[in-house]
Amino acid sequence: MPRIVKFSLIIIAVYCLLKIPGVFFTRPIPASVLSVYLLFAVVATLLAMTATGEGATGFIEPIASLFADPSKRAARNIVLVIVPIAAAWIAYAALRPDDAPPPIVRSIHPAPPAAFTAYGRTIELASLTNPYRASEKENPSQFRAAVDEGAEIYFKNCFYCHGAKLDGAGHYARGLSPSPVPFRGTDTIAQLQESYVFWRVAKGGPGLPREGGPWLSAMPAWEDALTEDEAWKVVTFIYDYTGNRPRSWAK
Amino acid sequence: MLLLLLCISSVPVLTPSSAFAGDAVSQAGTGSAPAYMPAPRLKAEDYPKAGGVNPRLAVWFAAQMHLWFAAFVLAVPVFVLIIECVGVYTGDVRYDGLAYEFLRVSLTAYSITALTGAALLVSLVVFYPAVMSYLVSIFGSTMLLYALLFFVESGALYVYYYGWRAMTGPWKKAHVGVGLLLNAAGTSLMFIANAWVTFMMTPAGVDARGVFDGNVWHAVNNHLWNPMNLHRFIANVAYGGSIVGAYAAYMFLSSKTGEERGHYDWMGYTASIIAICGLLPLPFAGYWLTAEIYSYSQQMGINLMGGVLAWLFIIQAAVIGALFLAANYYLWCGMQRGAFAARYNGYIKYIAFVLAVSFMVWFTPHTPLLAPAEAAALGGQFHPWLAPLGLMPAKNTAVNVMIIFTFLSFLLYRRSNRAPAVKWADSGKAAQAAIFCAAIVNIVVAGVYYGYFTNTVYKVASSVIQVASTLFVIIACSVIERLIHRGAKEAGAYKWGAMPDGSQYALILIAVSFTWLMGLMGFVRSAIRQHWHVYSIMRDNSPDAFTPTVAYAARVVSIGTVVFLAIILFIFWLAQLGRRRDE
């Protein structure tokens, strides 16, 4: 089999493989990622196939002869028609007006401010700690009580959006964009320090910096509805219930 | 250079228009100790304007140019000295000639480094006088030392280069000594400059208002100083190797005779091995630096990896992947120089496959760019299967696997012209295979287990296991390799020059990628300070105190890259002229 055919087959196979999650499991690999994956596949295959001298010539020869060999005239003409048409189609498809909104470039965890004002004072994020965290080891019954109260606060305030299973699938979730964050799994609060989560609860969507945009998130600012103590309890609860640990640094 | 330094030392420490917070407080109670001022609170008037020049852009550009050249000229003497010593040790004069040629290539770059350094200094003093005078009030003594070391370095370089041909025989040792002095001075210069830069990121030796405690060592030995020293040192060596590799490629491609091709092939090979040796430990040094940034300030850390700047890390991932691929490709091409190449060509496709897959993992963003339809289909901002690949443990796993397979390419390359001679060679090879497999299993299991099933505290621990496994593979397999090849017959010398031209473009690609990458990541490092001159202590109140868009930054860095490479090309051309004249 000529190398160039082999090469094309490999790339087509990779493409099909990358399409499987989307076609069969409704979990499409985002186009932005897929195109880069494909690029890597093309480059790696190309390099592997041309590393040896004969490999390189075996690859280039058919292309060169297509253009130089008089007996390949028919094939050449076909290629010379198909390639420009394909290029034109790609250009057209890229420029065609389209009513889909542009991709959402949004940082889920934008950088927090160094300090913010809530509860009538300025709170420094660097020195902010959860008052209940220490009691987890020192006074477990006090800790459990805080978690239980946190649960109550959660189900009175948060579960409409963040879901009864803390999976981000509350009643309102479908209607919101950006969608409410699941607390389960390792992607969200497991990546954050508690001070960050507290800031998010206190200041909500309105408190996000610009990169949290482009429009406001529906996450309410809870500083007016929950006391500082309640806010810490609900933070403690969402960690405890999902089995996540706040991010911390070994000293 | 020295004159300029003296100039800035004499810039008045207080600019009249600056207001000071709590002046009285700092005066009182300090008793006989010299009273240091708090960091000034600057106003818009404290930033001089000069015509239509954008101050930030001017400083940025000058700093970037200076850094590229400085990295190059600091690195070259490091490996020139090593190659010279190899020459002395083996008695092979080719090495001596090669070392000399490397040094010559970098010579013009020294003067340009000094020029760009002066340009940087001028632009800083002109546009940011108050910032500079605050820094001088703390670092003044180190700046004088810097100037002194600069003279030592220039003198040592002069003797080292011009004395190369003269200092032979009994003088050779003295010559090596001069090389050592040159390196000591150069590296110290960099460490001092690093102290200033890291102080601006993680200030130490000052209180919350910026009042200096009077001990320079406290300010120098700040949180990021050592991670930065290590990271920059290793990166410089890799970078310097890549630039001379590009020089060799340039000369290879323009050679007329087979002999010349052979010479430059060998030179390019040596340079690329240096670059690869630097590249392999670099991710670990980078990891240390990042971890230290996080531990100093969560905000800075999230800024670095979680906010808008995270997109630059995605570019970084792609470029580093390209570096690894190019390095491997170069080794595969290099295999063709040996007589036994055909035996190993079959493995190339598997290595390529593993590299491509690791590369995909390494690249995968945690929160990908989603079209609204995709976001709706996924029901959120994360892809449930790909998101875990976006986290650090997955990246560490991928990069360790990439390193191990790059090492495998290197082993195969070495075997392409020699066959083991000892009786137990087969068991030796089996042991190597076992070590490879065990290490890979270990790395993947550690990555998955510690990365996803334990507390975040242990994530750093997992990377230690992974790094240890990788190092173990490299060391153990090299030792075995040496032993089984003891007394091995080489199947003829490598056929230097017998390389496809494509391999040379890989060398050039490595140099270009390195340059671009340094610029981009340098911007990120500096940008995480946000609107601070000195983080959390001295605010930047100039009109430019905002984080530019990623696109703007990428444009500035890309233009810088092109300018730098154009100058480098010019230097290569000069070196080529010099060589002609020598002959």
Coordinates of C-alpha atoms in Angstrom, one line a residue, chain A residues 14 18 20-21 25-33 36-38 40-41 43-54 56 100-115 125-126 174 177-182 186-188 190-196 211 245-250, chain B residues 290-291 294-295 298-299 302-303 306-309 311 317-318 325-326 329 332-334 336 345 348-349 352-353 355-356 359-361 363-372 374-389 391-392 451-457 459-460 500 530 532 535:
Chain A
V14 CA -8.4 8.5 14.3
L18 CA -12.6 10.7 18.2
I20 CA -17.5 8.0 18.8
P21 CA -18.2 9.7 22.2
F25 CA -22.8 8.5 23.9
T26 CA -23.9 12.2 23.5
R27 CA -20.6 13.2 25.0
P28 CA -19.1 15.0 22.0
I29 CA -15.5 15.9 22.2
P30 CA -15.6 19.7 21.8
A31 CA -14.6 20.8 18.3
S32 CA -11.8 23.0 19.7
V33 CA -10.2 20.0 21.4
V36 CA -6.0 19.9 18.1
Y37 CA -6.1 16.1 18.8
L38 CA -6.3 15.5 15.1
F40 CA -1.3 15.9 16.9
A41 CA -2.3 12.7 15.2
V43 CA 2.0 15.4 12.9
A44 CA 3.0 12.3 14.9
T45 CA 2.0 10.0 12.0
L46 CA 3.8 12.1 9.5
L47 CA 7.0 12.1 11.6
A48 CA 6.9 8.4 12.2
M49 CA 6.5 7.7 8.6
T50 CA 9.2 10.0 7.3
A51 CA 12.0 9.4 9.9
T52 CA 13.9 7.0 7.6
G53 CA 15.3 8.0 4.3
E54 CA 13.2 5.6 2.3
A56 CA 10.6 10.2 3.4
A100 CA -25.2 30.0 16.6
P101 CA -23.8 32.2 19.4
P102 CA -20.0 32.2 19.7
P103 CA -18.3 29.8 22.1
I104 CA -18.3 30.7 25.8
V105 CA -14.9 31.6 26.8
R106 CA -15.4 31.6 30.5
S107 CA -13.1 30.9 33.4
I108 CA -15.0 28.7 35.9
H109 CA -12.5 29.5 38.6
P110 CA -11.3 33.0 37.9
A111 CA -8.7 34.5 40.1
P112 CA -10.2 35.8 43.4
P113 CA -9.4 39.3 44.7
A114 CA -6.8 39.5 47.4
A115 CA -9.4 41.0 49.7
L125 CA -8.5 35.9 51.4
A126 CA -5.0 34.7 52.3
R174 CA -31.6 23.7 32.9
S177 CA -26.2 29.7 31.7
P178 CA -23.6 29.3 33.0
S179 CA -25.1 26.2 34.7
P180 CA -24.8 25.7 38.4
V181 CA -21.7 23.9 39.4
P182 CA -21.8 20.4 40.7
T186 CA -12.9 16.4 41.5
D187 CA -13.4 19.4 39.2
T188 CA -14.9 22.1 41.3
A190 CA -12.1 19.8 45.4
Q191 CA -9.7 22.2 43.4
L192 CA -10.3 25.1 45.7
Q193 CA -9.3 26.3 49.1
E194 CA -12.2 27.0 51.5
S195 CA -11.5 30.7 51.6
Y196 CA -12.2 30.8 47.8
E211 CA -13.2 36.8 33.2
R245 CA -11.4 17.9 50.9
P246 CA -10.6 21.6 50.5
R247 CA -7.3 22.2 48.7
S248 CA -4.5 22.8 51.1
W249 CA -0.8 22.9 51.0
A250 CA 1.6 20.7 52.8
Chain B
T290 CA 4.5 26.7 40.3
A291 CA 3.9 24.9 43.5
Y294 CA 0.6 28.6 44.8
S295 CA 1.9 28.2 48.3
Q298 CA -3.4 31.2 46.3
Q299 CA -4.6 34.2 44.4
I302 CA -5.2 30.7 40.5
N303 CA -4.3 33.6 38.4
G306 CA -6.9 29.0 36.5
G307 CA -7.7 32.4 35.1
V308 CA -7.4 33.8 31.6
L309 CA -3.6 33.1 31.7
W311 CA -4.9 29.7 28.0
A317 CA 1.4 22.4 26.5
A318 CA 1.2 22.3 22.7
L325 CA 8.2 15.3 19.1
A326 CA 10.9 17.3 17.2
Y329 CA 12.1 12.8 15.3
W332 CA 14.9 8.6 14.8
C333 CA 16.5 10.3 11.8
G334 CA 19.8 10.1 13.6
Q336 CA 19.8 6.1 10.2
N345 CA 13.0 1.3 12.7
I348 CA 9.4 4.1 15.8
K349 CA 5.7 3.9 15.2
A352 CA 5.2 7.9 18.1
F353 CA 1.9 6.5 19.1
L355 CA 4.0 10.2 22.4
A356 CA 0.9 11.3 20.5
F359 CA 0.7 14.7 24.1
M360 CA -3.1 14.7 23.8
V361 CA -3.5 14.2 27.5
F363 CA -2.8 19.3 26.1
T364 CA -6.4 18.6 27.1
P365 CA -7.8 21.7 28.8
H366 CA -9.8 21.3 32.0
T367 CA -12.5 23.6 30.8
P368 CA -12.5 23.4 27.0
L369 CA -13.8 26.1 24.6
L370 CA -17.4 25.0 24.1
A371 CA -19.8 26.0 21.4
P372 CA -23.2 26.5 23.1
E374 CA -21.8 21.4 22.9
A375 CA -22.3 22.9 26.3
A376 CA -25.9 21.9 26.1
A377 CA -25.1 18.4 25.1
L378 CA -22.6 18.0 27.9
G379 CA -24.9 19.7 30.4
G380 CA -22.1 21.9 31.8
Q381 CA -18.7 23.3 31.2
F382 CA -16.8 20.1 31.7
H383 CA -16.5 17.1 29.5
P384 CA -17.2 14.2 31.9
W385 CA -14.4 12.1 30.5
L386 CA -11.9 14.6 29.4
A387 CA -12.0 16.9 32.4
P388 CA -9.9 14.6 34.7
L389 CA -7.2 14.8 32.0
L391 CA -5.9 18.3 36.0
M392 CA -2.3 18.4 37.1
G451 CA -4.5 12.4 41.5
Y452 CA -8.1 11.4 41.8
F453 CA -8.6 9.4 44.9
T454 CA -6.9 11.3 47.7
N455 CA -6.7 14.7 49.3
T456 CA -5.0 17.5 47.3
V457 CA -2.2 17.6 49.8
K459 CA -1.0 15.5 44.8
V460 CA 2.5 16.8 45.2
P500 CA 17.6 13.6 5.8
Q530 CA -1.3 42.0 38.2
W532 CA 1.5 45.5 41.5
Y535 CA 3.2 42.2 44.8

